mmCIF file with all atom_site columns, C-alpha atoms in Angstrom:
data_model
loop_
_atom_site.group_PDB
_atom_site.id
_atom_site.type_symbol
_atom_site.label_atom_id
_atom_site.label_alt_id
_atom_site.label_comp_id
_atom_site.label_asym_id
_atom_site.label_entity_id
_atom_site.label_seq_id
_atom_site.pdbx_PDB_ins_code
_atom_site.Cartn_x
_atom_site.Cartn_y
_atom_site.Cartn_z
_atom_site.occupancy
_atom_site.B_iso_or_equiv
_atom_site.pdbx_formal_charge
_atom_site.auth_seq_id
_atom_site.auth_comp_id
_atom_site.auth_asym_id
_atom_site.auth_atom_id
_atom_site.pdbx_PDB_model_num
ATOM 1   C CA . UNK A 1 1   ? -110.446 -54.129 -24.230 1.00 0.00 ? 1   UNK A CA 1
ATOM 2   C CA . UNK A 1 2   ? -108.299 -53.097 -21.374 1.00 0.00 ? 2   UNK A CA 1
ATOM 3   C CA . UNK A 1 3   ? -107.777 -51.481 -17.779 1.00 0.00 ? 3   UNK A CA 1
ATOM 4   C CA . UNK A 1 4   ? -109.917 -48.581 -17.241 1.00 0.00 ? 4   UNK A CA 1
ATOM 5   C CA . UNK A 1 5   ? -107.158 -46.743 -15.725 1.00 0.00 ? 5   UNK A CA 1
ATOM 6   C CA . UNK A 1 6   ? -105.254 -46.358 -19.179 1.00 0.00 ? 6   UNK A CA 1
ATOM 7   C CA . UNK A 1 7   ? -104.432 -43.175 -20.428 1.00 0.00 ? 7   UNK A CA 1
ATOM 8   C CA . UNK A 1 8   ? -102.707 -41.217 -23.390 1.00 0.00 ? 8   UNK A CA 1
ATOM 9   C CA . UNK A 1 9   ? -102.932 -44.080 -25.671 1.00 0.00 ? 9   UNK A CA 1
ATOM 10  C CA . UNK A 1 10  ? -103.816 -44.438 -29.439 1.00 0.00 ? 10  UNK A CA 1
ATOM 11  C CA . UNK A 1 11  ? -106.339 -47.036 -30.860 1.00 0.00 ? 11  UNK A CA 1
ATOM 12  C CA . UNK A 1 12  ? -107.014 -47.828 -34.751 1.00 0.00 ? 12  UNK A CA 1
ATOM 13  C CA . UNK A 1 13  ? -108.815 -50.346 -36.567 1.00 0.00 ? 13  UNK A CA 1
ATOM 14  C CA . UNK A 1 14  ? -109.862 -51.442 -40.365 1.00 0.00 ? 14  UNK A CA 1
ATOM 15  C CA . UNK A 1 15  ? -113.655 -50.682 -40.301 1.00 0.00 ? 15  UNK A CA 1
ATOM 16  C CA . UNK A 1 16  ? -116.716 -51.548 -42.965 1.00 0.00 ? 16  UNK A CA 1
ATOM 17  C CA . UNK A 1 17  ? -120.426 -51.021 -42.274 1.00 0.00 ? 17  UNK A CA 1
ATOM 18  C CA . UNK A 1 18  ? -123.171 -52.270 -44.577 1.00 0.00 ? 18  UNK A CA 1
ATOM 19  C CA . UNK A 1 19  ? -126.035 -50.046 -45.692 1.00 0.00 ? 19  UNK A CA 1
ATOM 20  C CA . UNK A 1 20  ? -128.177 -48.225 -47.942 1.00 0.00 ? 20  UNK A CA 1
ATOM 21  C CA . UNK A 1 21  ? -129.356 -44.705 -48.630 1.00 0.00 ? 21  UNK A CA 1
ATOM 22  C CA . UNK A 1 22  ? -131.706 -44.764 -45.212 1.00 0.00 ? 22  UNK A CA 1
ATOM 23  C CA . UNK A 1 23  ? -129.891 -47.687 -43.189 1.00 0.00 ? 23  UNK A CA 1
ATOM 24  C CA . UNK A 1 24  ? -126.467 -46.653 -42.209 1.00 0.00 ? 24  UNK A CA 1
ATOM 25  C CA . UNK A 1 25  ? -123.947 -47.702 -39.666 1.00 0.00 ? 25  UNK A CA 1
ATOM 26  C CA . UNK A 1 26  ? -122.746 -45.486 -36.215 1.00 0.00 ? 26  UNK A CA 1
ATOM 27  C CA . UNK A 1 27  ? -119.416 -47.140 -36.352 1.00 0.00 ? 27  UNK A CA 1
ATOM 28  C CA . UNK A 1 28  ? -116.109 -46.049 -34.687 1.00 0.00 ? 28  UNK A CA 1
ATOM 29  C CA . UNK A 1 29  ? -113.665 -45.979 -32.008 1.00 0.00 ? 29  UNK A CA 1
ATOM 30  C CA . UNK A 1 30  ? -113.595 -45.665 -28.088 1.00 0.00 ? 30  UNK A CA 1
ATOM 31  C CA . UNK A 1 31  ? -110.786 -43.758 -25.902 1.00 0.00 ? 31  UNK A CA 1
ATOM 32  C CA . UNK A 1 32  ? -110.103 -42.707 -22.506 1.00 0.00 ? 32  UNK A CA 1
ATOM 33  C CA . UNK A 1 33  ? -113.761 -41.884 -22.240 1.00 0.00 ? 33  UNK A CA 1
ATOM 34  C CA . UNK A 1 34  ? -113.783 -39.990 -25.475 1.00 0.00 ? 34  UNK A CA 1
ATOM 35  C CA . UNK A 1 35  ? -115.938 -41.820 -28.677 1.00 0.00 ? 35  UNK A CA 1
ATOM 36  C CA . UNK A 1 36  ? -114.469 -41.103 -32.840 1.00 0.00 ? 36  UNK A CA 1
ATOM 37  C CA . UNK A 1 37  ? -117.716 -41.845 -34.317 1.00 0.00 ? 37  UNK A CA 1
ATOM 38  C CA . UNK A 1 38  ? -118.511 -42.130 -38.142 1.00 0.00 ? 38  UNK A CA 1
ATOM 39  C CA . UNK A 1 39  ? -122.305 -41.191 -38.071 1.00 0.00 ? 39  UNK A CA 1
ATOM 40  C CA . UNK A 1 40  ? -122.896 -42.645 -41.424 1.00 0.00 ? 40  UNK A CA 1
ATOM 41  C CA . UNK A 1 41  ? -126.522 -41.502 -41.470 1.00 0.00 ? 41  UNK A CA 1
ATOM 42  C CA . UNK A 1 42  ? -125.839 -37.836 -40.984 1.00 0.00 ? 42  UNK A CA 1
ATOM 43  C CA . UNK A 1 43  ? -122.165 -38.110 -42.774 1.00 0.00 ? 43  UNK A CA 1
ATOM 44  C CA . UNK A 1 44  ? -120.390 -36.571 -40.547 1.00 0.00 ? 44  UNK A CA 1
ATOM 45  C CA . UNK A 1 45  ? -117.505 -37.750 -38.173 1.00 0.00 ? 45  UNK A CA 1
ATOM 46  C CA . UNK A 1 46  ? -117.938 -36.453 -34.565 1.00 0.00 ? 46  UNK A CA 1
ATOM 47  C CA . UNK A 1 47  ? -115.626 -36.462 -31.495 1.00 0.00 ? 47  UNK A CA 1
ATOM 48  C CA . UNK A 1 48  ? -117.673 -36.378 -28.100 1.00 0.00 ? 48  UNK A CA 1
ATOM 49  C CA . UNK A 1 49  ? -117.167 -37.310 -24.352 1.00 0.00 ? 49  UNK A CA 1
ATOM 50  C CA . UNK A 1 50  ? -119.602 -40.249 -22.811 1.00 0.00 ? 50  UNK A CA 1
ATOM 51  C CA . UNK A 1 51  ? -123.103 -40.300 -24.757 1.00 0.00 ? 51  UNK A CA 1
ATOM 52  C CA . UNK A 1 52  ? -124.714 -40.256 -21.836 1.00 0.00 ? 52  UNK A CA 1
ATOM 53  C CA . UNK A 1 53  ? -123.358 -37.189 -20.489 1.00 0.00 ? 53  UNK A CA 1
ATOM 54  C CA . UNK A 1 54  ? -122.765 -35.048 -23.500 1.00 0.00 ? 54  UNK A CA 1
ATOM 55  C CA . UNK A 1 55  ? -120.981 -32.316 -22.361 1.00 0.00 ? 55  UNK A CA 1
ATOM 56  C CA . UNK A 1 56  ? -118.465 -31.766 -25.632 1.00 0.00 ? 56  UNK A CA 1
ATOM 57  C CA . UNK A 1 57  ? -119.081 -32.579 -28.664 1.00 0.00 ? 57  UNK A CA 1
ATOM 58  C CA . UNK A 1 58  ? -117.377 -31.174 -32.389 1.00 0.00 ? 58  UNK A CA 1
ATOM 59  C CA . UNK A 1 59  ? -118.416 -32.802 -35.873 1.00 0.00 ? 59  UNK A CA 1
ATOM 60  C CA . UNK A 1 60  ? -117.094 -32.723 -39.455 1.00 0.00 ? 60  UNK A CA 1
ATOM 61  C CA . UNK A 1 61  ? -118.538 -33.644 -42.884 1.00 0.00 ? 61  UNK A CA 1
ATOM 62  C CA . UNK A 1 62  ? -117.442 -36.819 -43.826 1.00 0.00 ? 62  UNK A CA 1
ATOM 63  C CA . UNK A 1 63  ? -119.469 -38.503 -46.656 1.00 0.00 ? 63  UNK A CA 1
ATOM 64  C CA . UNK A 1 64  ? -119.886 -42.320 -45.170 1.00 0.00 ? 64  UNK A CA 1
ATOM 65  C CA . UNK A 1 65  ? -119.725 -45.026 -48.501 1.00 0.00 ? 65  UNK A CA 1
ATOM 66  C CA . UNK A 1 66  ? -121.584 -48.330 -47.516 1.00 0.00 ? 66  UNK A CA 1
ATOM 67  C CA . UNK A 1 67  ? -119.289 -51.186 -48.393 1.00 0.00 ? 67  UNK A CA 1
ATOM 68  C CA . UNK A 1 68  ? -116.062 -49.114 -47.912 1.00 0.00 ? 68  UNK A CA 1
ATOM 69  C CA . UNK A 1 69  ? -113.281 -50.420 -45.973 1.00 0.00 ? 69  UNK A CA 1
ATOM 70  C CA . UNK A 1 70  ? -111.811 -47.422 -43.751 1.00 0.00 ? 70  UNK A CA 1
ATOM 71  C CA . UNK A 1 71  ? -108.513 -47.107 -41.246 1.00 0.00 ? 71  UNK A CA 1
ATOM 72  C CA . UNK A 1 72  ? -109.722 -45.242 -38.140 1.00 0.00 ? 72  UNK A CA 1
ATOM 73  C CA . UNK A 1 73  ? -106.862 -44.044 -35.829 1.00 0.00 ? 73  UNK A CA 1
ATOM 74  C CA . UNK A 1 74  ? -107.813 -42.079 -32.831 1.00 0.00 ? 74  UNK A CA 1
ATOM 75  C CA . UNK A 1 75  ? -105.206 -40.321 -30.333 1.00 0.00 ? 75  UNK A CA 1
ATOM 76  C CA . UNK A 1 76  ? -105.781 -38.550 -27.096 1.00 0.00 ? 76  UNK A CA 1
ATOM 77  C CA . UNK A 1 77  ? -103.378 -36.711 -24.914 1.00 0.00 ? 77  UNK A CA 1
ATOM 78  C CA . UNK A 1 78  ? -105.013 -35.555 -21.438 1.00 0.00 ? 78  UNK A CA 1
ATOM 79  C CA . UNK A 1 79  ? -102.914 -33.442 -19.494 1.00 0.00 ? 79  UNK A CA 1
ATOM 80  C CA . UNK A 1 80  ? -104.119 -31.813 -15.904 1.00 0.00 ? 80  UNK A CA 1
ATOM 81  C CA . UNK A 1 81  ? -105.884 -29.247 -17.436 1.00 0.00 ? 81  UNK A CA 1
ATOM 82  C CA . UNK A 1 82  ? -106.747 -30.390 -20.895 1.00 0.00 ? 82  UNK A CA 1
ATOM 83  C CA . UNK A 1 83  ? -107.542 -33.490 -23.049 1.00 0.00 ? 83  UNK A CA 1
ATOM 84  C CA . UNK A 1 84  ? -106.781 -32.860 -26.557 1.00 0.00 ? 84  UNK A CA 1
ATOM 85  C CA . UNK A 1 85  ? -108.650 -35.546 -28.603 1.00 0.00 ? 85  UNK A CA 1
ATOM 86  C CA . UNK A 1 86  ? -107.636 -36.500 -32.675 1.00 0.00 ? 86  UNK A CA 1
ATOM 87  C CA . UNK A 1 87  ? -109.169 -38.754 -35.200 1.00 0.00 ? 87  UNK A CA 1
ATOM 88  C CA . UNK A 1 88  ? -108.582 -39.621 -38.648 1.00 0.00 ? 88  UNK A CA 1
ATOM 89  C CA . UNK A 1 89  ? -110.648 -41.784 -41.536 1.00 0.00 ? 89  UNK A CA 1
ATOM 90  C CA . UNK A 1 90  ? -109.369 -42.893 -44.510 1.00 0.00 ? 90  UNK A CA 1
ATOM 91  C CA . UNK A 1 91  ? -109.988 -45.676 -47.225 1.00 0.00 ? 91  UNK A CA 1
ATOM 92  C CA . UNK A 1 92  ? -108.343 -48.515 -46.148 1.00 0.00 ? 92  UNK A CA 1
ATOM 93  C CA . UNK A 1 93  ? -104.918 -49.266 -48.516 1.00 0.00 ? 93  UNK A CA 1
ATOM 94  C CA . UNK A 1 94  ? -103.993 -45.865 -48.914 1.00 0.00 ? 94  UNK A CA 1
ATOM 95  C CA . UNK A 1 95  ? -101.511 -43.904 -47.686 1.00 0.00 ? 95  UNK A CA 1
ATOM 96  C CA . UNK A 1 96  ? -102.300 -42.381 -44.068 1.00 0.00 ? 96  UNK A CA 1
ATOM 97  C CA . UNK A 1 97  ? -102.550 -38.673 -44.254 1.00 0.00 ? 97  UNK A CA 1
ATOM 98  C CA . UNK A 1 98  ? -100.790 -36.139 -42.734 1.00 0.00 ? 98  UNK A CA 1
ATOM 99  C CA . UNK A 1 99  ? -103.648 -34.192 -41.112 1.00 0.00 ? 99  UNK A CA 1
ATOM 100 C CA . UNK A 1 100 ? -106.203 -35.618 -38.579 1.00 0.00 ? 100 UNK A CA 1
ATOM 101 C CA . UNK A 1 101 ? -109.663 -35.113 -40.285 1.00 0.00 ? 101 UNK A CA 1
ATOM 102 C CA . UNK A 1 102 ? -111.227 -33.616 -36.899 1.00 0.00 ? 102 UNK A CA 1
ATOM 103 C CA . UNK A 1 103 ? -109.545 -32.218 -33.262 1.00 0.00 ? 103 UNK A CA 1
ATOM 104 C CA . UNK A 1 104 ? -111.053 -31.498 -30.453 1.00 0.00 ? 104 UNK A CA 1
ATOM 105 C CA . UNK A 1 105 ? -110.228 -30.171 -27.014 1.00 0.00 ? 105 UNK A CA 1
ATOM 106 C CA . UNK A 1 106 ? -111.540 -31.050 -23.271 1.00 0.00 ? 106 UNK A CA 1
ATOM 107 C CA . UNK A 1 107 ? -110.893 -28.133 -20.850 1.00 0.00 ? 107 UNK A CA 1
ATOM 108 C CA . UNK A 1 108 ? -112.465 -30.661 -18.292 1.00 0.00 ? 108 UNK A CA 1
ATOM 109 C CA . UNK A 1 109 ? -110.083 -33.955 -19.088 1.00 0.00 ? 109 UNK A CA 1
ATOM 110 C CA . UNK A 1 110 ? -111.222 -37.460 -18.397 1.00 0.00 ? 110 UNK A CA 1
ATOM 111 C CA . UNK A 1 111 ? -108.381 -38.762 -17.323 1.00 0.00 ? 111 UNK A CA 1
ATOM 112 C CA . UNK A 1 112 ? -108.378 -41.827 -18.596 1.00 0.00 ? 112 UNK A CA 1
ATOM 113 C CA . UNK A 1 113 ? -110.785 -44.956 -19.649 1.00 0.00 ? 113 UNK A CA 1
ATOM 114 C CA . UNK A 1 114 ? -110.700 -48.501 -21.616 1.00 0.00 ? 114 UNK A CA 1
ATOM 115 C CA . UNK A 1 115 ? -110.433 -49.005 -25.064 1.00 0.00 ? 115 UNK A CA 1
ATOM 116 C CA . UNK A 1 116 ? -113.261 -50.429 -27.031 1.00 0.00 ? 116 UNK A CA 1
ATOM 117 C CA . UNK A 1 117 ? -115.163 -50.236 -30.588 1.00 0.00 ? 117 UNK A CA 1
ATOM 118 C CA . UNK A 1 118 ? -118.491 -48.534 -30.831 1.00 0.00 ? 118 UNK A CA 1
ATOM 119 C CA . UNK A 1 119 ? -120.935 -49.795 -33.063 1.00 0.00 ? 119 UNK A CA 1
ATOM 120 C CA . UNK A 1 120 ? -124.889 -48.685 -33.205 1.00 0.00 ? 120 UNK A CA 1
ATOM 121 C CA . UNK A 1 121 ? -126.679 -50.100 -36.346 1.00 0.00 ? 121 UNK A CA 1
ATOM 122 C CA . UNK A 1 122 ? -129.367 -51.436 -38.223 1.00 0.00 ? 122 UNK A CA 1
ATOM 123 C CA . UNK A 1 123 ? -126.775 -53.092 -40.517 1.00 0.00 ? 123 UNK A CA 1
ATOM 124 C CA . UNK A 1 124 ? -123.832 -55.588 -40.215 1.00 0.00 ? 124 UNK A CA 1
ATOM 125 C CA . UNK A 1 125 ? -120.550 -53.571 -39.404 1.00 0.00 ? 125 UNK A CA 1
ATOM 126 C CA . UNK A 1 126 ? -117.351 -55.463 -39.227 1.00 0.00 ? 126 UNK A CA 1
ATOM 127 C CA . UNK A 1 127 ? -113.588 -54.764 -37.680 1.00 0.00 ? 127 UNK A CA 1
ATOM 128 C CA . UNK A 1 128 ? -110.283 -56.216 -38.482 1.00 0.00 ? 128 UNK A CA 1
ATOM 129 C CA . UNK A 1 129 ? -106.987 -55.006 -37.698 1.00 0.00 ? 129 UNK A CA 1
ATOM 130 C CA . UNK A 1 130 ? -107.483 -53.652 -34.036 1.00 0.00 ? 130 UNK A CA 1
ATOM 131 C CA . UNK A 1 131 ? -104.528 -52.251 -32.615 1.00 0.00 ? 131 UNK A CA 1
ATOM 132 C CA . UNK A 1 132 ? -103.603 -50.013 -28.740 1.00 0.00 ? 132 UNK A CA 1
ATOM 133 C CA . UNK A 1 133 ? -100.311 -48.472 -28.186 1.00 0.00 ? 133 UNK A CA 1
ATOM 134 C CA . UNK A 1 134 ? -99.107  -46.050 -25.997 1.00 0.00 ? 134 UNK A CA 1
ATOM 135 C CA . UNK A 1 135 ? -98.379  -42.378 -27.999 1.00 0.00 ? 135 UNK A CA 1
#
């Protein structure tokens, strides 16, 4: 969705994957070469560099509700030394909180990448609402 030279950038978007108890979405958001994924099948949210070199990784519960319009918003900041990654999930219509549900931190930065939508699933999953800015 853009340059791959872009850096220190947010990304959000409205997101809704279909499912039942034992087909659920991978759903989520791509920056700078980082991926905010809501794992509905385990229920947790994870932050993680490049899937195919996994080389950082940090997860959180999150209980995943099929049918459930969410707000994603994921942030990262990558300095010389250090990419410090954010994400937050909430239901969609309500207020944005305060907190980001997960951090992470990158003592080996990428410095910088496109931004995209990830989606891995045996279901329908659906996106409105996509927006980029600069932090």
């Amino acid at each position: 969705m853009g340059p791959s030279w872009l850096s220190n950038y947010t990304i959000e978007a409205d997101i809704l994957g279909e499912g039942t108890k034992r087909r659920r979405p991978d759903i989520g958001l791509i920056n700078s070469g980082y991926i905010l994924d809501l794992a509905g099948a385990k229920n947790h949210l994870e932050i993680r560099s490049w899937t195919a070199e996994l080389r950082m990784a940090k997860q959180v519960d999150f209980e995943f509700e099929p049918m459930t319009w969410y707000r994603m918003k994921m942030k990262v900041v990558s300095g010389d030394n250090i990419a410090k990654v954010y994400g937050k999930v909430w239901n969609k219509g309500e207020p944005e909180p305060e907190a980001w549900t997960i951090e992470a931190e990158d003592p080996h930065p990428i410095p910088g990448g496109t931004p995209g939508l990830l989606g891995y699933s045996p279901v329908h999953v659906f996106y409105d609402n996509v927006s980029v800015y600069k932090n």
